Protein backbone atom coordinates (compact mmCIF):
# COMPACT_ATOMS: atom_id res chain seq x y z
CA UNK A 1 0.00 0.00 0.00
CA UNK A 2 1.16 3.53 -0.74
CA UNK A 3 0.54 6.41 1.66
CA UNK A 4 0.34 10.15 1.20
CA UNK A 5 -0.22 13.35 3.14
CA UNK A 6 -3.82 14.59 3.18
CA UNK A 7 -3.52 18.19 1.97
CA UNK A 8 -1.94 20.43 4.62
CA UNK A 9 -2.88 18.13 7.50
CA UNK A 10 -0.51 15.88 9.42
CA UNK A 11 -2.59 12.83 8.40
CA UNK A 12 -0.64 10.23 6.44
CA UNK A 13 -3.32 8.20 4.68
CA UNK A 14 -3.39 5.12 2.49
CA UNK A 15 -4.23 5.81 -1.15
CA UNK A 16 -7.25 3.59 -0.74
CA UNK A 17 -9.84 4.55 1.85
CA UNK A 18 -12.59 2.23 3.04
CA UNK A 19 -16.10 3.65 2.71
CA UNK A 20 -18.96 2.58 5.01
CA UNK A 21 -21.99 3.71 3.00
CA UNK A 22 -22.78 0.04 2.26
CA UNK A 23 -24.27 -0.15 5.78
CA UNK A 24 -27.15 1.97 4.55
CA UNK A 25 -30.00 -0.50 3.92
CA UNK A 26 -32.31 2.09 2.35
CA UNK A 27 -29.88 2.41 -0.58
CA UNK A 28 -27.95 -0.87 -0.72
CA UNK A 29 -30.47 -3.30 0.82
CA UNK A 30 -29.48 -5.56 3.73
CA UNK A 31 -25.71 -6.13 3.73
CA UNK A 32 -24.71 -9.08 6.01
CA UNK A 33 -22.57 -7.88 8.90
CA UNK A 34 -20.06 -10.72 9.28
CA UNK A 35 -18.51 -10.39 5.80
CA UNK A 36 -18.52 -6.60 6.21
CA UNK A 37 -16.62 -6.91 9.51
CA UNK A 38 -14.12 -9.25 7.82
CA UNK A 39 -13.66 -6.78 4.99
CA UNK A 40 -12.67 -4.02 7.42
CA UNK A 41 -10.11 -6.33 9.09
CA UNK A 42 -8.85 -7.47 5.69
CA UNK A 43 -8.43 -3.86 4.59
CA UNK A 44 -6.25 -3.23 7.65
CA UNK A 45 -4.17 -6.31 6.80
CA UNK A 46 -3.72 -4.88 3.28
CA UNK A 47 -2.36 -1.63 4.73
CA UNK A 48 -5.53 0.51 4.48
CA UNK A 49 -5.39 2.98 7.39
CA UNK A 50 -8.15 5.36 6.31
CA UNK A 51 -11.88 4.82 6.85
CA UNK A 52 -14.81 7.05 5.89
CA UNK A 53 -18.34 6.99 7.23
CA UNK A 54 -21.20 9.44 7.90
CA UNK A 55 -23.85 9.84 10.55
CA UNK A 56 -26.45 9.63 7.78
CA UNK A 57 -25.43 6.15 6.57
CA UNK A 58 -28.27 3.99 7.82
CA UNK A 59 -29.27 6.92 10.10
CA UNK A 60 -26.46 6.12 12.54
CA UNK A 61 -26.23 2.37 11.84
CA UNK A 62 -22.90 2.51 9.94
CA UNK A 63 -21.22 4.57 12.67
CA UNK A 64 -22.66 2.28 15.35
CA UNK A 65 -21.35 -0.89 13.68
CA UNK A 66 -17.94 0.64 13.04
CA UNK A 67 -17.80 1.81 16.67
CA UNK A 68 -18.68 -1.65 17.97
CA UNK A 69 -16.03 -3.26 15.75
CA UNK A 70 -13.29 -0.78 16.65
CA UNK A 71 -14.04 -1.17 20.37
CA UNK A 72 -14.25 -4.98 20.29
CA UNK A 73 -11.03 -5.42 18.29
CA UNK A 74 -9.13 -2.39 19.62
CA UNK A 75 -8.86 -0.87 16.14
CA UNK A 76 -9.51 2.82 16.76
CA UNK A 77 -5.84 3.87 16.73
CA UNK A 78 -5.17 1.93 13.55
CA UNK A 79 -7.43 4.19 11.48
CA UNK A 80 -7.51 7.78 10.36
CA UNK A 81 -11.24 8.14 11.06
CA UNK A 82 -13.39 10.36 8.87
CA UNK A 83 -17.10 10.97 9.31
CA UNK A 84 -19.67 13.55 8.19
CA UNK A 85 -22.66 15.53 9.40
CA UNK A 86 -25.31 17.56 7.58
CA UNK A 87 -28.56 15.61 7.59
CA UNK A 88 -30.61 16.00 10.74
CA UNK A 89 -32.24 12.59 10.73
CA UNK A 90 -33.29 12.42 14.36
CA UNK A 91 -36.65 14.10 13.85
CA UNK A 92 -39.69 11.92 13.17
CA UNK A 93 -40.70 14.27 10.36
CA UNK A 94 -37.79 13.03 8.22
CA UNK A 95 -34.34 14.36 7.43
CA UNK A 96 -33.27 17.82 6.43
CA UNK A 97 -29.93 19.66 6.19
CA UNK A 98 -28.66 21.44 9.30
CA UNK A 99 -25.25 23.04 9.83
CA UNK A 100 -26.20 25.47 12.57
CA UNK A 101 -23.82 25.91 15.52
CA UNK A 102 -25.85 23.99 18.09
CA UNK A 103 -26.72 21.18 15.71
CA UNK A 104 -23.06 20.64 14.70
CA UNK A 105 -22.05 20.31 18.36
CA UNK A 106 -24.91 17.87 18.97
CA UNK A 107 -24.19 15.86 15.78
CA UNK A 108 -20.53 15.53 16.75
CA UNK A 109 -21.41 14.28 20.26
CA UNK A 110 -23.76 11.71 18.69
CA UNK A 111 -21.08 10.53 16.22
CA UNK A 112 -18.45 10.26 18.97
CA UNK A 113 -20.87 8.17 21.04
CA UNK A 114 -21.77 5.84 18.17
CA UNK A 115 -18.14 5.50 17.07
CA UNK A 116 -17.05 4.90 20.70
CA UNK A 117 -14.14 7.28 20.42
CA UNK A 118 -13.10 10.60 21.94
CA UNK A 119 -12.00 12.23 18.69
CA UNK A 120 -12.66 12.31 14.95
CA UNK A 121 -9.64 12.83 12.68
CA UNK A 122 -11.54 14.37 9.76
CA UNK A 123 -15.02 15.85 10.26
CA UNK A 124 -16.75 16.69 6.99
CA UNK A 125 -19.80 18.71 5.97
CA UNK A 126 -21.69 16.28 3.74
CA UNK A 127 -23.05 18.94 1.37
CA UNK A 128 -23.80 22.64 0.98
CA UNK A 129 -26.28 24.24 3.33
CA UNK A 130 -27.58 27.40 1.67
CA UNK A 131 -29.13 28.93 4.78
CA UNK A 132 -26.41 28.82 7.45
CA UNK A 133 -23.69 31.48 7.53
CA UNK A 134 -20.13 30.12 7.20
CA UNK A 135 -19.00 32.00 10.31
CA UNK A 136 -21.61 30.09 12.32
CA UNK A 137 -20.19 26.78 11.05
CA UNK A 138 -16.68 28.03 11.90
CA UNK A 139 -17.74 28.92 15.46
CA UNK A 140 -18.83 25.33 16.07
CA UNK A 141 -15.63 23.99 14.47
CA UNK A 142 -13.48 26.20 16.72
CA UNK A 143 -15.22 24.79 19.76
CA UNK A 144 -14.77 21.19 18.60
CA UNK A 145 -11.10 21.76 17.81
CA UNK A 146 -10.44 23.48 21.14
CA UNK A 147 -12.15 20.61 22.96
CA UNK A 148 -9.93 18.12 21.09
CA UNK A 149 -12.98 16.33 19.64
CA UNK A 150 -12.03 16.96 16.00
CA UNK A 151 -8.57 17.26 14.46
CA UNK A 152 -9.28 18.48 10.89
CA UNK A 153 -12.30 19.65 8.88
CA UNK A 154 -13.36 18.77 5.36
CA UNK A 155 -16.22 19.28 2.95
CA UNK A 156 -18.07 17.10 0.47
CA UNK A 157 -19.92 17.80 -2.79
CA UNK A 158 -18.93 21.51 -2.82
CA UNK A 159 -17.83 23.73 -5.71
CA UNK A 160 -14.82 26.10 -5.59
CA UNK A 161 -16.93 29.17 -4.71
CA UNK A 162 -18.44 27.36 -1.74
CA UNK A 163 -15.01 26.12 -0.59
CA UNK A 164 -13.59 29.63 -0.99
CA UNK A 165 -16.36 31.03 1.17
CA UNK A 166 -15.86 28.46 3.93
CA UNK A 167 -12.09 28.91 3.57
CA UNK A 168 -12.40 32.51 4.75
CA UNK A 169 -13.70 31.24 8.09
CA UNK A 170 -11.98 27.91 8.75
CA UNK A 171 -9.33 25.72 7.19
CA UNK A 172 -10.84 23.41 4.58
CA UNK A 173 -8.43 20.45 4.64
CA UNK A 174 -10.14 18.14 2.24
CA UNK A 175 -12.84 17.79 -0.44
CA UNK A 176 -14.86 14.60 -0.89
CA UNK A 177 -16.41 14.61 -4.40
CA UNK A 178 -17.57 11.88 -6.81
CA UNK A 179 -14.91 10.99 -9.38
CA UNK A 180 -14.63 8.00 -11.69
CA UNK A 181 -14.50 7.07 -15.38
CA UNK A 182 -18.20 7.89 -15.74
CA UNK A 183 -18.24 11.14 -13.76
CA UNK A 184 -15.37 13.52 -14.51
CA UNK A 185 -17.21 16.74 -13.62
CA UNK A 186 -14.62 17.88 -11.05
CA UNK A 187 -11.71 17.85 -13.49
CA UNK A 188 -12.53 21.35 -14.79
CA UNK A 189 -12.93 23.40 -11.62
CA UNK A 190 -12.79 21.53 -8.30
CA UNK A 191 -9.54 19.62 -8.86
CA UNK A 192 -7.52 22.62 -10.13
CA UNK A 193 -8.85 24.65 -7.19
CA UNK A 194 -7.84 21.97 -4.67
CA UNK A 195 -4.41 21.55 -6.27
CA UNK A 196 -3.81 25.30 -6.13
CA UNK A 197 -4.79 25.46 -2.43
CA UNK A 198 -3.22 22.14 -1.40
CA UNK A 199 -6.59 20.80 -0.31
CA UNK A 200 -6.67 16.99 -0.15
CA UNK A 201 -9.19 15.21 -2.39
CA UNK A 202 -10.74 11.88 -1.46
CA UNK A 203 -13.00 10.80 -4.29
CA UNK A 204 -16.04 8.65 -3.70
CA UNK A 205 -17.54 6.00 -5.99
CA UNK A 206 -14.32 5.18 -7.91
CA UNK A 207 -16.15 2.10 -9.27
CA UNK A 208 -19.29 4.11 -10.06
CA UNK A 209 -21.19 2.33 -7.29
CA UNK A 210 -19.97 -1.06 -8.48
CA UNK A 211 -20.76 -0.84 -12.20
CA UNK A 212 -17.05 -0.49 -13.03
CA UNK A 213 -16.24 -3.47 -10.80
CA UNK A 214 -16.57 -5.61 -13.91
CA UNK A 215 -18.79 -8.36 -12.55
CA UNK A 216 -22.06 -7.46 -14.28
CA UNK A 217 -23.42 -8.67 -17.61
CA UNK A 218 -25.83 -7.01 -20.05
CA UNK A 219 -28.78 -8.96 -18.60
CA UNK A 220 -27.80 -8.62 -14.91
CA UNK A 221 -30.30 -7.33 -12.39
CA UNK A 222 -28.32 -5.01 -10.17
CA UNK A 223 -29.55 -4.78 -6.58
CA UNK A 224 -30.12 -1.63 -4.53
CA UNK A 225 -31.37 1.82 -5.48
CA UNK A 226 -28.42 2.36 -7.85
CA UNK A 227 -30.40 0.20 -10.32
CA UNK A 228 -32.60 3.25 -10.97
CA UNK A 229 -29.67 5.05 -12.65
CA UNK A 230 -29.81 5.07 -16.48
CA UNK A 231 -26.49 3.22 -16.83
CA UNK A 232 -27.56 0.39 -14.51
CA UNK A 233 -30.38 -1.18 -16.52
CA UNK A 234 -31.81 -1.69 -19.99
CA UNK A 235 -30.08 -0.31 -23.09
CA UNK A 236 -27.80 1.91 -20.96
CA UNK A 237 -26.43 -1.13 -19.13
CA UNK A 238 -25.92 -3.04 -22.40
CA UNK A 239 -23.80 -0.19 -23.81
CA UNK A 240 -21.83 0.09 -20.59
CA UNK A 241 -21.10 -3.64 -20.51
CA UNK A 242 -19.78 -3.47 -24.07
CA UNK A 243 -17.38 -0.68 -23.02
CA UNK A 244 -16.41 -2.60 -19.87
CA UNK A 245 -15.63 -5.69 -21.99
CA UNK A 246 -13.33 -3.54 -24.16
CA UNK A 247 -11.71 -2.01 -21.08
CA UNK A 248 -11.12 -5.49 -19.62
CA UNK A 249 -8.87 -6.26 -22.60
CA UNK A 250 -6.83 -3.10 -21.89
CA UNK A 251 -6.74 -3.99 -18.19
CA UNK A 252 -5.49 -7.51 -18.90
CA UNK A 253 -2.66 -6.11 -21.08
CA UNK A 254 -1.46 -4.36 -17.90
CA UNK A 255 -2.09 -7.32 -15.62
CA UNK A 256 -5.08 -5.60 -14.01
CA UNK A 257 -8.73 -6.48 -13.50
CA UNK A 258 -11.49 -4.06 -14.50
CA UNK A 259 -11.96 -2.95 -10.87
CA UNK A 260 -8.23 -2.29 -10.50
CA UNK A 261 -8.08 -0.38 -13.79
CA UNK A 262 -11.04 1.85 -12.79
CA UNK A 263 -9.58 2.52 -9.36
CA UNK A 264 -6.05 3.13 -10.66
CA UNK A 265 -7.51 5.49 -13.28
CA UNK A 266 -8.76 7.81 -10.50
CA UNK A 267 -5.56 7.46 -8.46
CA UNK A 268 -3.46 8.49 -11.49
CA UNK A 269 -4.89 12.02 -11.29
CA UNK A 270 -2.31 13.97 -9.23
CA UNK A 271 -5.05 15.93 -7.45
CA UNK A 272 -6.45 12.75 -5.90
CA UNK A 273 -5.13 11.90 -2.44
CA UNK A 274 -7.13 8.74 -1.80
CA UNK A 275 -9.96 6.86 -3.50
CA UNK A 276 -12.82 5.78 -1.22
CA UNK A 277 -14.22 2.42 -2.19
CA UNK A 278 -17.28 0.74 -0.72
CA UNK A 279 -17.09 -2.88 0.43
CA UNK A 280 -19.49 -5.59 1.50
CA UNK A 281 -17.06 -8.53 1.77
CA UNK A 282 -13.28 -9.14 1.93
CA UNK A 283 -13.10 -10.04 -1.79
CA UNK A 284 -14.02 -6.44 -2.61
CA UNK A 285 -10.98 -4.88 -0.96
CA UNK A 286 -8.71 -7.79 -1.91
CA UNK A 287 -9.82 -7.24 -5.50
CA UNK A 288 -8.98 -3.54 -5.68
CA UNK A 289 -6.00 -3.01 -3.36
CA UNK A 290 -3.43 -3.64 -6.09
CA UNK A 291 -4.67 -0.50 -7.89
CA UNK A 292 -2.69 1.66 -5.47
CA UNK A 293 0.67 0.12 -6.35
CA UNK A 294 1.28 2.26 -9.44
CA UNK A 295 -0.31 4.76 -11.84
CA UNK A 296 -1.37 4.49 -15.50
CA UNK A 297 0.63 5.93 -18.38
CA UNK A 298 -0.77 9.02 -20.15
CA UNK A 299 -1.60 6.87 -23.16
CA UNK A 300 -3.65 4.32 -21.25
CA UNK A 301 -5.33 6.93 -19.02
CA UNK A 302 -6.68 8.85 -22.02
CA UNK A 303 -7.49 5.70 -23.96
CA UNK A 304 -9.73 4.41 -21.18
CA UNK A 305 -11.17 7.89 -20.45
CA UNK A 306 -12.21 8.30 -24.11
CA UNK A 307 -13.73 4.84 -24.22
CA UNK A 308 -16.03 5.58 -21.28
CA UNK A 309 -16.83 9.18 -22.29
CA UNK A 310 -18.09 7.94 -25.63
CA UNK A 311 -19.95 4.96 -24.14
CA UNK A 312 -21.66 7.14 -21.54
CA UNK A 313 -22.86 9.63 -24.17
CA UNK A 314 -24.23 6.77 -26.25
CA UNK A 315 -25.89 5.12 -23.24
CA UNK A 316 -27.57 8.35 -22.10
CA UNK A 317 -28.79 9.05 -25.63
CA UNK A 318 -30.22 5.53 -25.81
CA UNK A 319 -31.97 5.86 -22.45
N1 LIG B 1 -19.87 12.21 0.29
C1 LIG B 1 -20.85 11.65 -0.39
O1 LIG B 1 -21.85 12.27 -0.75
C2 LIG B 1 -20.70 10.20 -0.73
C3 LIG B 1 -21.57 9.59 -1.65
C4 LIG B 1 -21.36 8.25 -1.94
C5 LIG B 1 -20.33 7.54 -1.32
N2 LIG B 1 -19.53 8.16 -0.40
C6 LIG B 1 -18.42 7.43 0.29
O2 LIG B 1 -17.63 6.79 -0.66
C7 LIG B 1 -17.62 5.37 -0.43
C8 LIG B 1 -17.51 4.67 -1.73
O3 LIG B 1 -18.61 4.94 -2.59
P1 LIG B 1 -19.28 3.75 -3.35
O4 LIG B 1 -19.78 2.77 -2.38
O5 LIG B 1 -20.18 4.31 -4.37
O6 LIG B 1 -17.92 3.16 -4.04
P2 LIG B 1 -17.60 2.20 -5.24
O7 LIG B 1 -16.30 1.63 -4.84
O8 LIG B 1 -17.73 2.94 -6.50
O9 LIG B 1 -18.75 1.09 -5.22
C9 LIG B 1 -18.82 0.13 -4.22
C10 LIG B 1 -19.42 -1.13 -4.79
O10 LIG B 1 -18.57 -1.65 -5.80
C11 LIG B 1 -18.57 -3.06 -5.78
N3 LIG B 1 -17.19 -3.49 -5.58
C12 LIG B 1 -16.33 -3.14 -4.60
N4 LIG B 1 -15.13 -3.73 -4.76
C13 LIG B 1 -15.21 -4.46 -5.87
C14 LIG B 1 -14.31 -5.31 -6.57
N5 LIG B 1 -13.06 -5.50 -6.12
N6 LIG B 1 -14.73 -5.91 -7.70
C15 LIG B 1 -15.99 -5.74 -8.17
N7 LIG B 1 -16.90 -4.95 -7.55
C16 LIG B 1 -16.52 -4.32 -6.41
C17 LIG B 1 -19.51 -3.48 -4.66
O11 LIG B 1 -20.84 -3.55 -5.16
P3 LIG B 1 -21.56 -4.85 -5.70
O12 LIG B 1 -20.65 -6.02 -5.47
O13 LIG B 1 -22.82 -4.92 -4.97
O14 LIG B 1 -21.75 -4.52 -7.15
C18 LIG B 1 -19.50 -2.26 -3.76
O15 LIG B 1 -20.67 -2.15 -2.99
C19 LIG B 1 -18.90 5.11 0.37
O16 LIG B 1 -18.85 3.90 1.08
C20 LIG B 1 -18.92 6.35 1.25
O17 LIG B 1 -18.01 6.20 2.31
C21 LIG B 1 -19.69 9.47 -0.12
XYZ file of C-alpha atoms and ligand atoms in Angstrom:
367
model
C 0.000 0.000 0.000
C 1.165 3.530 -0.737
C 0.543 6.413 1.664
C 0.342 10.151 1.195
C -0.219 13.347 3.142
C -3.818 14.590 3.184
C -3.521 18.195 1.974
C -1.941 20.428 4.622
C -2.883 18.126 7.497
C -0.510 15.880 9.419
C -2.585 12.833 8.401
C -0.642 10.227 6.437
C -3.315 8.203 4.683
C -3.387 5.124 2.486
C -4.229 5.814 -1.155
C -7.254 3.588 -0.741
C -9.835 4.550 1.849
C -12.592 2.226 3.041
C -16.104 3.651 2.714
C -18.965 2.582 5.012
C -21.993 3.709 3.004
C -22.780 0.041 2.259
C -24.269 -0.148 5.777
C -27.148 1.973 4.550
C -29.995 -0.497 3.919
C -32.306 2.092 2.351
C -29.877 2.410 -0.584
C -27.952 -0.872 -0.716
C -30.465 -3.299 0.816
C -29.478 -5.556 3.727
C -25.710 -6.131 3.731
C -24.712 -9.078 6.008
C -22.566 -7.878 8.901
C -20.059 -10.723 9.280
C -18.510 -10.387 5.796
C -18.524 -6.596 6.208
C -16.618 -6.912 9.508
C -14.123 -9.251 7.822
C -13.662 -6.779 4.988
C -12.667 -4.023 7.423
C -10.109 -6.330 9.091
C -8.852 -7.474 5.687
C -8.432 -3.856 4.587
C -6.249 -3.230 7.645
C -4.170 -6.314 6.801
C -3.724 -4.876 3.282
C -2.365 -1.629 4.731
C -5.533 0.507 4.477
C -5.386 2.979 7.391
C -8.148 5.356 6.306
C -11.884 4.824 6.849
C -14.814 7.048 5.885
C -18.340 6.994 7.229
C -21.200 9.439 7.901
C -23.854 9.844 10.553
C -26.455 9.631 7.781
C -25.426 6.148 6.571
C -28.272 3.994 7.821
C -29.268 6.916 10.102
C -26.457 6.124 12.537
C -26.226 2.373 11.841
C -22.902 2.514 9.942
C -21.216 4.574 12.670
C -22.655 2.275 15.346
C -21.353 -0.893 13.681
C -17.936 0.637 13.041
C -17.805 1.813 16.667
C -18.676 -1.654 17.967
C -16.031 -3.263 15.749
C -13.292 -0.780 16.654
C -14.042 -1.174 20.366
C -14.249 -4.980 20.295
C -11.030 -5.424 18.286
C -9.128 -2.385 19.618
C -8.858 -0.874 16.141
C -9.513 2.824 16.758
C -5.842 3.867 16.727
C -5.166 1.927 13.549
C -7.427 4.187 11.482
C -7.513 7.775 10.362
C -11.237 8.135 11.055
C -13.391 10.358 8.869
C -17.101 10.975 9.305
C -19.674 13.549 8.188
C -22.657 15.527 9.400
C -25.314 17.563 7.576
C -28.560 15.607 7.590
C -30.607 16.000 10.745
C -32.239 12.587 10.730
C -33.286 12.418 14.364
C -36.647 14.101 13.847
C -39.694 11.923 13.174
C -40.702 14.274 10.355
C -37.789 13.029 8.220
C -34.337 14.357 7.428
C -33.273 17.821 6.427
C -29.933 19.655 6.191
C -28.661 21.436 9.301
C -25.254 23.036 9.826
C -26.195 25.468 12.573
C -23.816 25.911 15.520
C -25.846 23.986 18.086
C -26.723 21.182 15.705
C -23.057 20.637 14.705
C -22.052 20.312 18.364
C -24.913 17.865 18.967
C -24.186 15.856 15.780
C -20.529 15.534 16.754
C -21.415 14.278 20.257
C -23.760 11.713 18.689
C -21.084 10.529 16.222
C -18.449 10.255 18.971
C -20.866 8.169 21.043
C -21.774 5.843 18.170
C -18.137 5.502 17.068
C -17.054 4.897 20.703
C -14.142 7.280 20.416
C -13.100 10.598 21.943
C -12.005 12.225 18.689
C -12.662 12.306 14.948
C -9.644 12.831 12.678
C -11.539 14.370 9.755
C -15.019 15.850 10.258
C -16.747 16.687 6.987
C -19.804 18.710 5.966
C -21.693 16.280 3.744
C -23.048 18.940 1.370
C -23.796 22.638 0.977
C -26.283 24.244 3.333
C -27.582 27.404 1.665
C -29.129 28.931 4.780
C -26.413 28.825 7.453
C -23.688 31.478 7.534
C -20.128 30.117 7.196
C -19.004 32.004 10.312
C -21.606 30.093 12.321
C -20.191 26.778 11.046
C -16.682 28.029 11.900
C -17.743 28.921 15.458
C -18.832 25.327 16.066
C -15.635 23.988 14.468
C -13.484 26.201 16.716
C -15.223 24.792 19.763
C -14.766 21.193 18.596
C -11.095 21.757 17.810
C -10.438 23.483 21.141
C -12.147 20.615 22.963
C -9.935 18.123 21.087
C -12.977 16.333 19.641
C -12.034 16.958 16.000
C -8.570 17.264 14.461
C -9.283 18.482 10.888
C -12.297 19.651 8.884
C -13.359 18.769 5.361
C -16.222 19.283 2.946
C -18.075 17.103 0.473
C -19.924 17.805 -2.788
C -18.933 21.505 -2.820
C -17.830 23.725 -5.706
C -14.816 26.103 -5.592
C -16.932 29.172 -4.713
C -18.441 27.355 -1.743
C -15.009 26.117 -0.593
C -13.590 29.631 -0.995
C -16.360 31.034 1.171
C -15.857 28.462 3.932
C -12.090 28.908 3.567
C -12.401 32.511 4.747
C -13.704 31.241 8.090
C -11.984 27.907 8.750
C -9.330 25.718 7.193
C -10.838 23.406 4.576
C -8.428 20.452 4.638
C -10.145 18.143 2.238
C -12.841 17.791 -0.437
C -14.858 14.597 -0.886
C -16.409 14.609 -4.401
C -17.575 11.880 -6.806
C -14.912 10.987 -9.383
C -14.627 8.004 -11.694
C -14.503 7.073 -15.380
C -18.198 7.894 -15.742
C -18.241 11.136 -13.760
C -15.368 13.517 -14.509
C -17.210 16.737 -13.622
C -14.621 17.878 -11.048
C -11.707 17.851 -13.490
C -12.528 21.347 -14.788
C -12.931 23.405 -11.619
C -12.794 21.533 -8.305
C -9.538 19.619 -8.864
C -7.519 22.625 -10.128
C -8.847 24.652 -7.188
C -7.839 21.967 -4.672
C -4.409 21.553 -6.270
C -3.812 25.299 -6.128
C -4.788 25.456 -2.430
C -3.216 22.141 -1.395
C -6.590 20.800 -0.309
C -6.671 16.989 -0.153
C -9.188 15.211 -2.391
C -10.743 11.878 -1.459
C -13.003 10.802 -4.290
C -16.035 8.646 -3.695
C -17.545 5.995 -5.993
C -14.322 5.179 -7.912
C -16.152 2.104 -9.265
C -19.295 4.113 -10.062
C -21.191 2.329 -7.286
C -19.969 -1.059 -8.482
C -20.762 -0.836 -12.197
C -17.052 -0.488 -13.030
C -16.241 -3.465 -10.800
C -16.574 -5.609 -13.909
C -18.790 -8.356 -12.549
C -22.060 -7.463 -14.276
C -23.421 -8.674 -17.612
C -25.830 -7.005 -20.052
C -28.776 -8.964 -18.599
C -27.797 -8.621 -14.909
C -30.302 -7.327 -12.394
C -28.317 -5.005 -10.168
C -29.549 -4.777 -6.579
C -30.122 -1.634 -4.531
C -31.375 1.824 -5.484
C -28.422 2.356 -7.850
C -30.397 0.197 -10.315
C -32.603 3.249 -10.974
C -29.672 5.050 -12.653
C -29.809 5.069 -16.483
C -26.490 3.224 -16.829
C -27.558 0.394 -14.510
C -30.382 -1.181 -16.522
C -31.807 -1.694 -19.994
C -30.079 -0.314 -23.093
C -27.800 1.910 -20.964
C -26.428 -1.132 -19.132
C -25.920 -3.042 -22.396
C -23.805 -0.189 -23.815
C -21.827 0.091 -20.587
C -21.098 -3.643 -20.509
C -19.778 -3.469 -24.075
C -17.383 -0.679 -23.020
C -16.409 -2.596 -19.875
C -15.631 -5.690 -21.985
C -13.326 -3.545 -24.155
C -11.713 -2.013 -21.083
C -11.124 -5.493 -19.624
C -8.872 -6.257 -22.595
C -6.826 -3.105 -21.893
C -6.742 -3.988 -18.190
C -5.488 -7.512 -18.904
C -2.660 -6.112 -21.078
C -1.465 -4.356 -17.905
C -2.091 -7.315 -15.617
C -5.081 -5.605 -14.010
C -8.735 -6.477 -13.499
C -11.488 -4.060 -14.498
C -11.959 -2.948 -10.868
C -8.228 -2.292 -10.504
C -8.083 -0.376 -13.789
C -11.037 1.846 -12.792
C -9.580 2.518 -9.356
C -6.048 3.126 -10.664
C -7.508 5.489 -13.276
C -8.764 7.813 -10.500
C -5.564 7.465 -8.464
C -3.461 8.488 -11.486
C -4.892 12.019 -11.295
C -2.315 13.972 -9.232
C -5.048 15.934 -7.454
C -6.452 12.755 -5.896
C -5.131 11.895 -2.443
C -7.130 8.744 -1.798
C -9.963 6.858 -3.504
C -12.818 5.778 -1.218
C -14.224 2.423 -2.193
C -17.276 0.738 -0.725
C -17.094 -2.880 0.431
C -19.489 -5.590 1.501
C -17.063 -8.533 1.773
C -13.280 -9.144 1.930
C -13.101 -10.045 -1.786
C -14.016 -6.441 -2.610
C -10.983 -4.885 -0.959
C -8.712 -7.792 -1.914
C -9.817 -7.244 -5.505
C -8.976 -3.544 -5.678
C -6.003 -3.009 -3.362
C -3.429 -3.645 -6.093
C -4.667 -0.501 -7.887
C -2.695 1.664 -5.467
C 0.672 0.117 -6.347
C 1.276 2.257 -9.439
C -0.307 4.765 -11.844
C -1.366 4.488 -15.498
C 0.627 5.930 -18.384
C -0.775 9.023 -20.148
C -1.598 6.874 -23.157
C -3.653 4.316 -21.247
C -5.325 6.934 -19.016
C -6.678 8.853 -22.023
C -7.494 5.698 -23.958
C -9.727 4.415 -21.176
C -11.167 7.886 -20.454
C -12.207 8.299 -24.105
C -13.728 4.839 -24.220
C -16.032 5.580 -21.282
C -16.829 9.181 -22.289
C -18.095 7.936 -25.626
C -19.946 4.964 -24.142
C -21.664 7.140 -21.538
C -22.863 9.629 -24.167
C -24.231 6.768 -26.251
C -25.891 5.123 -23.235
C -27.569 8.349 -22.096
C -28.791 9.051 -25.634
C -30.222 5.528 -25.814
C -31.971 5.864 -22.453
N -19.869 12.213 0.287
C -20.847 11.646 -0.386
O -21.848 12.272 -0.753
C -20.699 10.196 -0.726
C -21.569 9.592 -1.647
C -21.356 8.248 -1.944
C -20.331 7.542 -1.318
N -19.532 8.160 -0.396
C -18.425 7.433 0.291
O -17.626 6.786 -0.661
C -17.618 5.374 -0.431
C -17.507 4.665 -1.727
O -18.609 4.941 -2.589
P -19.277 3.746 -3.354
O -19.782 2.766 -2.379
O -20.184 4.306 -4.374
O -17.924 3.157 -4.035
P -17.603 2.200 -5.235
O -16.297 1.627 -4.840
O -17.727 2.945 -6.497
O -18.750 1.092 -5.219
C -18.817 0.130 -4.222
C -19.416 -1.134 -4.785
O -18.570 -1.650 -5.802
C -18.574 -3.062 -5.785
N -17.194 -3.487 -5.576
C -16.326 -3.141 -4.598
N -15.131 -3.729 -4.760
C -15.214 -4.463 -5.874
C -14.305 -5.310 -6.571
N -13.063 -5.502 -6.125
N -14.729 -5.910 -7.703
C -15.992 -5.740 -8.168
N -16.905 -4.946 -7.549
C -16.521 -4.321 -6.412
C -19.507 -3.481 -4.657
O -20.843 -3.550 -5.161
P -21.562 -4.848 -5.695
O -20.650 -6.018 -5.474
O -22.821 -4.920 -4.973
O -21.749 -4.518 -7.147
C -19.499 -2.264 -3.759
O -20.668 -2.152 -2.988
C -18.900 5.115 0.366
O -18.852 3.898 1.082
C -18.919 6.345 1.247
O -18.012 6.204 2.314
C -19.693 9.471 -0.118
